[in-house]
């Protein structure tokens, strides 16, 4: 089995933040993030305050982060809502090609910044957001996606 050194875990209920962060601490991870997004999401949200538990160096820190705290827009979750498979596929393809709408890019950047932090690649969430947005404003994600797809289909 895999033995990850870091993890990002979303919970749909705020009362699961502490138990899940304690469970991740018990797994021997170096870093982990547990997130409860505004509006009851199990991921970071642009809709308002998000609750986090950051685990590092054997300690757990609670934090509330609003999107505007890290340079992002604050908009409703409804604004980002997808639809059917075809619509969601188009949203993803557009995002990966660098053509996606601003808010889809921002919510992806917010969540990616958590992965960058957990992995130790970026200690500052604002800088992680910037790195991600810089990448999402190019077609590099689409090129890498196609390379992975081609590799997996051989």
GROMACS .gro file of N, CA and C in nm:
model
  462
    1UNK      N    1   0.082  -0.121   0.000
    1UNK     CA    2   0.000   0.000   0.000
    1UNK      C    3   0.085   0.126   0.000
    2UNK      N    4   0.025   0.231  -0.053
    2UNK     CA    5   0.095   0.359  -0.056
    2UNK      C    6   0.113   0.415   0.084
    3UNK      N    7   0.221   0.485   0.104
    3UNK     CA    8   0.249   0.552   0.231
    3UNK      C    9   0.272   0.700   0.202
    4UNK      N   10   0.166   0.776   0.180
    4UNK     CA   11   0.185   0.918   0.147
    4UNK      C   12   0.248   0.994   0.262
    5UNK      N   13   0.319   1.101   0.227
    5UNK     CA   14   0.381   1.187   0.327
    5UNK      C   15   0.296   1.310   0.354
    6UNK      N   16   0.197   1.332   0.267
    6UNK     CA   17   0.110   1.449   0.284
    6UNK      C   18  -0.027   1.416   0.228
    7UNK      N   19  -0.126   1.496   0.272
    7UNK     CA   20  -0.261   1.473   0.223
    7UNK      C   21  -0.345   1.598   0.242
    8UNK      N   22  -0.439   1.619   0.149
    8UNK     CA   23  -0.544   1.719   0.163
    8UNK      C   24  -0.675   1.643   0.168
    9UNK      N   25  -0.756   1.672   0.269
    9UNK     CA   26  -0.881   1.600   0.289
    9UNK      C   27  -0.993   1.700   0.312
   10UNK      N   28  -1.099   1.688   0.236
   10UNK     CA   29  -1.215   1.775   0.254
   10UNK      C   30  -1.324   1.705   0.332
   11UNK      N   31  -1.390   1.783   0.419
   11UNK     CA   32  -1.502   1.731   0.497
   11UNK      C   33  -1.622   1.822   0.477
   12UNK      N   34  -1.740   1.762   0.461
   12UNK     CA   35  -1.862   1.839   0.435
   12UNK      C   36  -1.923   1.897   0.562
   13UNK      N   37  -1.878   1.849   0.677
   13UNK     CA   38  -1.931   1.899   0.805
   13UNK      C   39  -1.816   1.949   0.891
   14UNK      N   40  -1.833   2.069   0.946
   14UNK     CA   41  -1.728   2.132   1.026
   14UNK      C   42  -1.690   2.049   1.148
   15UNK      N   43  -1.785   1.973   1.203
   15UNK     CA   44  -1.752   1.896   1.324
   15UNK      C   45  -1.662   1.776   1.295
   16UNK      N   46  -1.629   1.755   1.167
   16UNK     CA   47  -1.534   1.648   1.131
   16UNK      C   48  -1.390   1.699   1.117
   17UNK      N   49  -1.371   1.831   1.121
   17UNK     CA   50  -1.236   1.887   1.104
   17UNK      C   51  -1.138   1.831   1.206
   18UNK      N   52  -1.172   1.839   1.333
   18UNK     CA   53  -1.078   1.793   1.437
   18UNK      C   54  -1.057   1.642   1.437
   19UNK      N   55  -1.164   1.561   1.433
   19UNK     CA   56  -1.139   1.416   1.432
   19UNK      C   57  -1.056   1.370   1.311
   20UNK      N   58  -1.082   1.430   1.195
   20UNK     CA   59  -1.007   1.387   1.077
   20UNK      C   60  -0.862   1.434   1.083
   21UNK      N   61  -0.839   1.554   1.138
   21UNK     CA   62  -0.700   1.601   1.147
   21UNK      C   63  -0.623   1.516   1.248
   22UNK      N   64  -0.688   1.474   1.354
   22UNK     CA   65  -0.623   1.386   1.452
   22UNK      C   66  -0.593   1.250   1.388
   23UNK      N   67  -0.686   1.200   1.308
   23UNK     CA   68  -0.664   1.072   1.239
   23UNK      C   69  -0.547   1.082   1.142
   24UNK      N   70  -0.538   1.193   1.068
   24UNK     CA   71  -0.426   1.211   0.975
   24UNK      C   72  -0.294   1.222   1.050
   25UNK      N   73  -0.297   1.290   1.164
   25UNK     CA   74  -0.177   1.301   1.248
   25UNK      C   75  -0.129   1.161   1.288
   26UNK      N   76  -0.223   1.073   1.319
   26UNK     CA   77  -0.189   0.937   1.359
   26UNK      C   78  -0.134   0.851   1.246
   27UNK      N   79  -0.148   0.897   1.123
   27UNK     CA   80  -0.098   0.821   1.008
   27UNK      C   81   0.050   0.847   0.982
   28UNK      N   82   0.111   0.937   1.057
   28UNK     CA   83   0.253   0.964   1.039
   28UNK      C   84   0.286   1.054   0.922
   29UNK      N   85   0.191   1.134   0.878
   29UNK     CA   86   0.216   1.226   0.767
   29UNK      C   87   0.307   1.340   0.812
   30UNK      N   88   0.383   1.396   0.716
   30UNK     CA   89   0.463   1.514   0.746
   30UNK      C   90   0.377   1.640   0.752
   31UNK      N   91   0.285   1.650   0.655
   31UNK     CA   92   0.195   1.765   0.646
   31UNK      C   93   0.059   1.717   0.597
   32UNK      N   94  -0.044   1.785   0.645
   32UNK     CA   95  -0.179   1.755   0.597
   32UNK      C   96  -0.267   1.878   0.616
   33UNK      N   97  -0.372   1.884   0.535
   33UNK     CA   98  -0.472   1.989   0.546
   33UNK      C   99  -0.609   1.922   0.547
   34UNK      N  100  -0.692   1.962   0.641
   34UNK     CA  101  -0.833   1.923   0.639
   34UNK      C  102  -0.910   2.052   0.616
   35UNK      N  103  -1.001   2.049   0.520
   35UNK     CA  104  -1.074   2.169   0.480
   35UNK      C  105  -1.224   2.146   0.485
   36UNK      N  106  -1.294   2.247   0.536
   36UNK     CA  107  -1.440   2.254   0.529
   36UNK      C  108  -1.472   2.387   0.462
   37UNK      N  109  -1.520   2.379   0.339
   37UNK     CA  110  -1.544   2.499   0.260
   37UNK      C  111  -1.674   2.569   0.292
   38UNK      N  112  -1.674   2.699   0.270
   38UNK     CA  113  -1.793   2.780   0.291
   38UNK      C  114  -1.911   2.723   0.212
   39UNK      N  115  -2.026   2.719   0.276
   39UNK     CA  116  -2.144   2.664   0.211
   39UNK      C  117  -2.157   2.513   0.229
   40UNK      N  118  -2.072   2.454   0.313
   40UNK     CA  119  -2.080   2.312   0.340
   40UNK      C  120  -2.008   2.223   0.241
   41UNK      N  121  -1.913   2.280   0.167
   41UNK     CA  122  -1.839   2.200   0.069
   41UNK      C  123  -1.725   2.124   0.134
   42UNK      N  124  -1.685   2.016   0.070
   42UNK     CA  125  -1.570   1.939   0.117
   42UNK      C  126  -1.445   1.977   0.038
   43UNK      N  127  -1.436   2.104   0.004
   43UNK     CA  128  -1.319   2.162  -0.063
   43UNK      C  129  -1.321   2.311  -0.036
   44UNK      N  130  -1.211   2.378  -0.060
   44UNK     CA  131  -1.205   2.522  -0.041
   44UNK      C  132  -1.303   2.590  -0.138
   45UNK      N  133  -1.368   2.694  -0.088
   45UNK     CA  134  -1.475   2.760  -0.162
   45UNK      C  135  -1.446   2.909  -0.173
   46UNK      N  136  -1.497   2.970  -0.280
   46UNK     CA  137  -1.486   3.114  -0.296
   46UNK      C  138  -1.604   3.187  -0.232
   47UNK      N  139  -1.697   3.115  -0.170
   47UNK     CA  140  -1.821   3.174  -0.120
   47UNK      C  141  -1.808   3.246   0.013
   48UNK      N  142  -1.695   3.234   0.079
   48UNK     CA  143  -1.679   3.299   0.209
   48UNK      C  144  -1.575   3.228   0.292
   49UNK      N  145  -1.586   3.239   0.425
   49UNK     CA  146  -1.484   3.180   0.512
   49UNK      C  147  -1.477   3.028   0.501
   50UNK      N  148  -1.355   2.978   0.492
   50UNK     CA  149  -1.328   2.835   0.488
   50UNK      C  150  -1.254   2.799   0.615
   51UNK      N  151  -1.289   2.685   0.672
   51UNK     CA  152  -1.224   2.640   0.795
   51UNK      C  153  -1.119   2.534   0.760
   52UNK      N  154  -1.003   2.547   0.824
   52UNK     CA  155  -0.892   2.456   0.796
   52UNK      C  156  -0.830   2.404   0.924
   53UNK      N  157  -0.768   2.287   0.912
   53UNK     CA  158  -0.676   2.235   1.011
   53UNK      C  159  -0.549   2.204   0.932
   54UNK      N  160  -0.441   2.273   0.968
   54UNK     CA  161  -0.311   2.249   0.905
   54UNK      C  162  -0.227   2.167   1.002
   55UNK      N  163  -0.180   2.053   0.956
   55UNK     CA  164  -0.096   1.967   1.039
   55UNK      C  165   0.047   1.973   0.986
   56UNK      N  166   0.139   2.006   1.078
   56UNK     CA  167   0.281   2.011   1.043
   56UNK      C  168   0.361   2.002   1.172
   57UNK      N  169   0.475   1.936   1.165
   57UNK     CA  170   0.565   1.925   1.280
   57UNK      C  171   0.493   1.876   1.405
   58UNK      N  172   0.408   1.777   1.387
   58UNK     CA  173   0.336   1.712   1.496
   58UNK      C  174   0.237   1.804   1.569
   59UNK      N  175   0.200   1.916   1.507
   59UNK     CA  176   0.099   2.003   1.569
   59UNK      C  177  -0.009   2.039   1.467
   60UNK      N  178  -0.128   2.066   1.519
   60UNK     CA  179  -0.243   2.100   1.436
   60UNK      C  180  -0.281   2.245   1.465
   61UNK      N  181  -0.293   2.323   1.359
   61UNK     CA  182  -0.328   2.464   1.372
   61UNK      C  183  -0.462   2.488   1.303
   62UNK      N  184  -0.555   2.553   1.374
   62UNK     CA  185  -0.684   2.589   1.316
   62UNK      C  186  -0.673   2.725   1.250
   63UNK      N  187  -0.738   2.738   1.135
   63UNK     CA  188  -0.734   2.866   1.064
   63UNK      C  189  -0.862   2.883   0.983
   64UNK      N  190  -0.907   3.008   0.972
   64UNK     CA  191  -1.018   3.044   0.885
   64UNK      C  192  -0.962   3.136   0.779
   65UNK      N  193  -0.986   3.102   0.653
   65UNK     CA  194  -0.932   3.181   0.542
   65UNK      C  195  -1.046   3.218   0.448
   66UNK      N  196  -1.060   3.346   0.423
   66UNK     CA  197  -1.153   3.397   0.323
   66UNK      C  198  -1.079   3.404   0.190
   67UNK      N  199  -1.148   3.386   0.080
   67UNK     CA  200  -1.081   3.396  -0.050
   67UNK      C  201  -1.005   3.527  -0.068
   68UNK      N  202  -1.065   3.638  -0.023
   68UNK     CA  203  -0.999   3.768  -0.040
   68UNK      C  204  -0.869   3.778   0.040
   69UNK      N  205  -0.851   3.695   0.144
   69UNK     CA  206  -0.728   3.695   0.223
   69UNK      C  207  -0.607   3.653   0.139
   70UNK      N  208  -0.634   3.576   0.033
   70UNK     CA  209  -0.525   3.527  -0.051
   70UNK      C  210  -0.538   3.576  -0.196
   71UNK      N  211  -0.608   3.688  -0.211
   71UNK     CA  212  -0.614   3.755  -0.341
   71UNK      C  213  -0.718   3.701  -0.439
   72UNK      N  214  -0.817   3.628  -0.388
   72UNK     CA  215  -0.919   3.569  -0.475
   72UNK      C  216  -1.053   3.641  -0.459
   73UNK      N  217  -1.139   3.619  -0.556
   73UNK     CA  218  -1.274   3.677  -0.555
   73UNK      C  219  -1.362   3.603  -0.456
   74UNK      N  220  -1.463   3.671  -0.407
   74UNK     CA  221  -1.563   3.605  -0.324
   74UNK      C  222  -1.693   3.602  -0.404
   75UNK      N  223  -1.737   3.480  -0.439
   75UNK     CA  224  -1.860   3.462  -0.518
   75UNK      C  225  -1.934   3.340  -0.465
   76UNK      N  226  -2.059   3.328  -0.501
   76UNK     CA  227  -2.140   3.216  -0.451
   76UNK      C  228  -2.096   3.084  -0.513
   77UNK      N  229  -2.122   2.977  -0.440
   77UNK     CA  230  -2.095   2.844  -0.494
   77UNK      C  231  -2.182   2.817  -0.616
   78UNK      N  232  -2.300   2.874  -0.617
   78UNK     CA  233  -2.394   2.855  -0.729
   78UNK      C  234  -2.333   2.904  -0.860
   79UNK      N  235  -2.250   3.009  -0.853
   79UNK     CA  236  -2.185   3.064  -0.972
   79UNK      C  237  -2.094   2.961  -1.038
   80UNK      N  238  -2.038   2.871  -0.960
   80UNK     CA  239  -1.942   2.773  -1.010
   80UNK      C  240  -2.005   2.637  -1.042
   81UNK      N  241  -2.131   2.625  -1.012
   81UNK     CA  242  -2.199   2.497  -1.028
   81UNK      C  243  -2.194   2.449  -1.174
   82UNK      N  244  -2.161   2.324  -1.189
   82UNK     CA  245  -2.159   2.263  -1.321
   82UNK      C  246  -2.298   2.217  -1.362
   83UNK      N  247  -2.302   2.118  -1.449
   83UNK     CA  248  -2.430   2.067  -1.497
   83UNK      C  249  -2.412   1.920  -1.532
   84UNK      N  250  -2.442   1.886  -1.654
   84UNK     CA  251  -2.430   1.747  -1.697
   84UNK      C  252  -2.285   1.715  -1.736
   85UNK      N  253  -2.262   1.589  -1.772
   85UNK     CA  254  -2.127   1.542  -1.805
   85UNK      C  255  -2.066   1.625  -1.917
   86UNK      N  256  -2.141   1.654  -2.021
   86UNK     CA  257  -2.089   1.729  -2.135
   86UNK      C  258  -2.047   1.870  -2.093
   87UNK      N  259  -2.130   1.936  -2.016
   87UNK     CA  260  -2.099   2.071  -1.970
   87UNK      C  261  -1.976   2.070  -1.880
   88UNK      N  262  -1.972   1.976  -1.786
   88UNK     CA  263  -1.858   1.968  -1.694
   88UNK      C  264  -1.729   1.935  -1.769
   89UNK      N  265  -1.738   1.848  -1.870
   89UNK     CA  266  -1.620   1.816  -1.952
   89UNK      C  267  -1.570   1.940  -2.025
   90UNK      N  268  -1.663   2.020  -2.076
   90UNK     CA  269  -1.626   2.143  -2.147
   90UNK      C  270  -1.560   2.243  -2.053
   91UNK      N  271  -1.612   2.254  -1.931
   91UNK     CA  272  -1.553   2.343  -1.832
   91UNK      C  273  -1.410   2.300  -1.803
   92UNK      N  274  -1.391   2.171  -1.780
   92UNK     CA  275  -1.257   2.119  -1.750
   92UNK      C  276  -1.162   2.139  -1.867
   93UNK      N  277  -1.206   2.107  -1.988
   93UNK     CA  278  -1.121   2.123  -2.105
   93UNK      C  279  -1.081   2.270  -2.123
   94UNK      N  280  -1.176   2.357  -2.108
   94UNK     CA  281  -1.151   2.500  -2.122
   94UNK      C  282  -1.050   2.548  -2.017
   95UNK      N  283  -1.067   2.500  -1.896
   95UNK     CA  284  -0.977   2.535  -1.787
   95UNK      C  285  -0.834   2.488  -1.817
   96UNK      N  286  -0.821   2.364  -1.860
   96UNK     CA  287  -0.689   2.308  -1.888
   96UNK      C  288  -0.622   2.374  -2.007
   97UNK      N  289  -0.701   2.428  -2.099
   97UNK     CA  290  -0.644   2.496  -2.216
   97UNK      C  291  -0.610   2.642  -2.189
   98UNK      N  292  -0.634   2.689  -2.068
   98UNK     CA  293  -0.604   2.827  -2.035
   98UNK      C  294  -0.713   2.924  -2.073
   99UNK      N  295  -0.829   2.871  -2.109
   99UNK     CA  296  -0.940   2.954  -2.158
   99UNK      C  297  -1.055   2.960  -2.058
  100UNK      N  298  -1.045   2.894  -1.946
  100UNK     CA  299  -1.155   2.887  -1.850
  100UNK      C  300  -1.192   3.022  -1.792
  101UNK      N  301  -1.309   3.027  -1.730
  101UNK     CA  302  -1.349   3.154  -1.671
  101UNK      C  303  -1.271   3.181  -1.543
  102UNK      N  304  -1.263   3.306  -1.508
  102UNK     CA  305  -1.183   3.353  -1.394
  102UNK      C  306  -1.215   3.278  -1.265
  103UNK      N  307  -1.343   3.258  -1.237
  103UNK     CA  308  -1.381   3.200  -1.109
  103UNK      C  309  -1.351   3.051  -1.101
  104UNK      N  310  -1.365   2.979  -1.213
  104UNK     CA  311  -1.325   2.839  -1.213
  104UNK      C  312  -1.174   2.828  -1.188
  105UNK      N  313  -1.098   2.915  -1.253
  105UNK     CA  314  -0.953   2.915  -1.232
  105UNK      C  315  -0.920   2.945  -1.086
  106UNK      N  316  -0.990   3.041  -1.028
  106UNK     CA  317  -0.960   3.079  -0.890
  106UNK      C  318  -0.990   2.968  -0.789
  107UNK      N  319  -1.102   2.899  -0.805
  107UNK     CA  320  -1.134   2.793  -0.710
  107UNK      C  321  -1.037   2.677  -0.725
  108UNK      N  322  -0.995   2.648  -0.848
  108UNK     CA  323  -0.894   2.544  -0.869
  108UNK      C  324  -0.761   2.588  -0.808
  109UNK      N  325  -0.726   2.714  -0.824
  109UNK     CA  326  -0.601   2.765  -0.767
  109UNK      C  327  -0.602   2.759  -0.615
  110UNK      N  328  -0.716   2.791  -0.553
  110UNK     CA  329  -0.728   2.785  -0.408
  110UNK      C  330  -0.701   2.644  -0.359
  111UNK      N  331  -0.769   2.547  -0.420
  111UNK     CA  332  -0.751   2.407  -0.377
  111UNK      C  333  -0.613   2.353  -0.412
  112UNK      N  334  -0.559   2.393  -0.524
  112UNK     CA  335  -0.424   2.350  -0.561
  112UNK      C  336  -0.320   2.408  -0.466
  113UNK      N  337  -0.343   2.530  -0.418
  113UNK     CA  338  -0.249   2.589  -0.322
  113UNK      C  339  -0.241   2.505  -0.195
  114UNK      N  340  -0.351   2.440  -0.158
  114UNK     CA  341  -0.350   2.351  -0.041
  114UNK      C  342  -0.264   2.228  -0.068
  115UNK      N  343  -0.273   2.175  -0.189
  115UNK     CA  344  -0.190   2.059  -0.227
  115UNK      C  345  -0.043   2.099  -0.228
  116UNK      N  346  -0.014   2.217  -0.284
  116UNK     CA  347   0.125   2.264  -0.287
  116UNK      C  348   0.179   2.282  -0.146
  117UNK      N  349   0.096   2.335  -0.055
  117UNK     CA  350   0.140   2.351   0.084
  117UNK      C  351   0.164   2.214   0.148
  118UNK      N  352   0.067   2.125   0.136
  118UNK     CA  353   0.079   1.993   0.200
  118UNK      C  354   0.201   1.918   0.150
  119UNK      N  355   0.232   1.932   0.021
  119UNK     CA  356   0.346   1.860  -0.036
  119UNK      C  357   0.480   1.924   0.000
  120UNK      N  358   0.476   2.045   0.056
  120UNK     CA  359   0.599   2.116   0.089
  120UNK      C  360   0.655   2.195  -0.028
  121UNK      N  361   0.582   2.200  -0.139
  121UNK     CA  362   0.629   2.274  -0.257
  121UNK      C  363   0.613   2.425  -0.242
  122UNK      N  364   0.521   2.467  -0.155
  122UNK     CA  365   0.495   2.609  -0.135
  122UNK      C  366   0.443   2.630   0.007
  123UNK      N  367   0.512   2.715   0.083
  123UNK     CA  368   0.471   2.740   0.222
  123UNK      C  369   0.368   2.852   0.235
  124UNK      N  370   0.349   2.930   0.131
  124UNK     CA  371   0.261   3.045   0.135
  124UNK      C  372   0.143   3.021   0.041
  125UNK      N  373   0.021   3.017   0.096
  125UNK     CA  374  -0.096   2.987   0.013
  125UNK      C  375  -0.116   3.090  -0.097
  126UNK      N  376  -0.090   3.218  -0.067
  126UNK     CA  377  -0.106   3.323  -0.170
  126UNK      C  378  -0.012   3.299  -0.287
  127UNK      N  379   0.110   3.260  -0.257
  127UNK     CA  380   0.205   3.231  -0.364
  127UNK      C  381   0.167   3.105  -0.439
  128UNK      N  382   0.110   3.008  -0.368
  128UNK     CA  383   0.061   2.887  -0.434
  128UNK      C  384  -0.053   2.918  -0.530
  129UNK      N  385  -0.141   3.011  -0.489
  129UNK     CA  386  -0.250   3.055  -0.576
  129UNK      C  387  -0.191   3.121  -0.700
  130UNK      N  388  -0.094   3.209  -0.681
  130UNK     CA  389  -0.033   3.280  -0.795
  130UNK      C  390   0.034   3.181  -0.891
  131UNK      N  391   0.110   3.087  -0.836
  131UNK     CA  392   0.176   2.986  -0.921
  131UNK      C  393   0.074   2.909  -1.004
  132UNK      N  394  -0.035   2.871  -0.939
  132UNK     CA  395  -0.138   2.794  -1.008
  132UNK      C  396  -0.206   2.876  -1.116
  133UNK      N  397  -0.242   3.000  -1.083
  133UNK     CA  398  -0.308   3.086  -1.182
  133UNK      C  399  -0.215   3.113  -1.301
  134UNK      N  400  -0.086   3.133  -1.272
  134UNK     CA  401   0.010   3.152  -1.382
  134UNK      C  402   0.008   3.032  -1.476
  135UNK      N  403   0.001   2.913  -1.420
  135UNK     CA  404  -0.002   2.792  -1.501
  135UNK      C  405  -0.135   2.778  -1.575
  136UNK      N  406  -0.246   2.806  -1.505
  136UNK     CA  407  -0.378   2.791  -1.566
  136UNK      C  408  -0.406   2.894  -1.675
  137UNK      N  409  -0.325   2.997  -1.681
  137UNK     CA  410  -0.341   3.097  -1.786
  137UNK      C  411  -0.259   3.062  -1.911
  138UNK      N  412  -0.211   2.939  -1.915
  138UNK     CA  413  -0.141   2.887  -2.033
  138UNK      C  414  -0.211   2.758  -2.076
  139UNK      N  415  -0.162   2.698  -2.184
  139UNK     CA  416  -0.218   2.569  -2.225
  139UNK      C  417  -0.133   2.452  -2.175
  140UNK      N  418  -0.036   2.479  -2.089
  140UNK     CA  419   0.051   2.372  -2.038
  140UNK      C  420  -0.028   2.260  -1.969
  141UNK      N  421  -0.130   2.291  -1.886
  141UNK     CA  422  -0.206   2.181  -1.826
  141UNK      C  423  -0.271   2.090  -1.931
  142UNK      N  424  -0.320   2.149  -2.040
  142UNK     CA  425  -0.383   2.070  -2.146
  142UNK      C  426  -0.280   1.980  -2.214
  143UNK      N  427  -0.164   2.033  -2.240
  143UNK     CA  428  -0.058   1.954  -2.304
  143UNK      C  429  -0.019   1.836  -2.215
  144UNK      N  430  -0.002   1.862  -2.085
  144UNK     CA  431   0.034   1.754  -1.992
  144UNK      C  432  -0.079   1.652  -1.979
  145UNK      N  433  -0.203   1.699  -1.979
  145UNK     CA  434  -0.318   1.610  -1.974
  145UNK      C  435  -0.318   1.516  -2.095
  146UNK      N  436  -0.296   1.572  -2.214
  146UNK     CA  437  -0.294   1.488  -2.335
  146UNK      C  438  -0.178   1.389  -2.331
  147UNK      N  439  -0.062   1.429  -2.280
  147UNK     CA  440   0.051   1.338  -2.270
  147UNK      C  441   0.018   1.223  -2.174
  148UNK      N  442  -0.045   1.255  -2.063
  148UNK     CA  443  -0.083   1.151  -1.968
  148UNK      C  444  -0.187   1.058  -2.030
  149UNK      N  445  -0.287   1.114  -2.097
  149UNK     CA  446  -0.391   1.033  -2.163
  149UNK      C  447  -0.327   0.939  -2.265
  150UNK      N  448  -0.236   0.991  -2.345
  150UNK     CA  449  -0.171   0.910  -2.447
  150UNK      C  450  -0.086   0.800  -2.384
  151UNK      N  451  -0.017   0.833  -2.278
  151UNK     CA  452   0.066   0.737  -2.208
  151UNK      C  453  -0.020   0.623  -2.150
  152UNK      N  454  -0.130   0.659  -2.089
  152UNK     CA  455  -0.217   0.559  -2.026
  152UNK      C  456  -0.292   0.474  -2.127
  153UNK      N  457  -0.308   0.525  -2.249
  153UNK     CA  458  -0.380   0.447  -2.350
  153UNK      C  459  -0.291   0.354  -2.430
  154UNK      N  460  -0.161   0.355  -2.403
  154UNK     CA  461  -0.070   0.266  -2.476
  154UNK      C  462  -0.046   0.137  -2.402
   0.00000   0.00000   0.00000
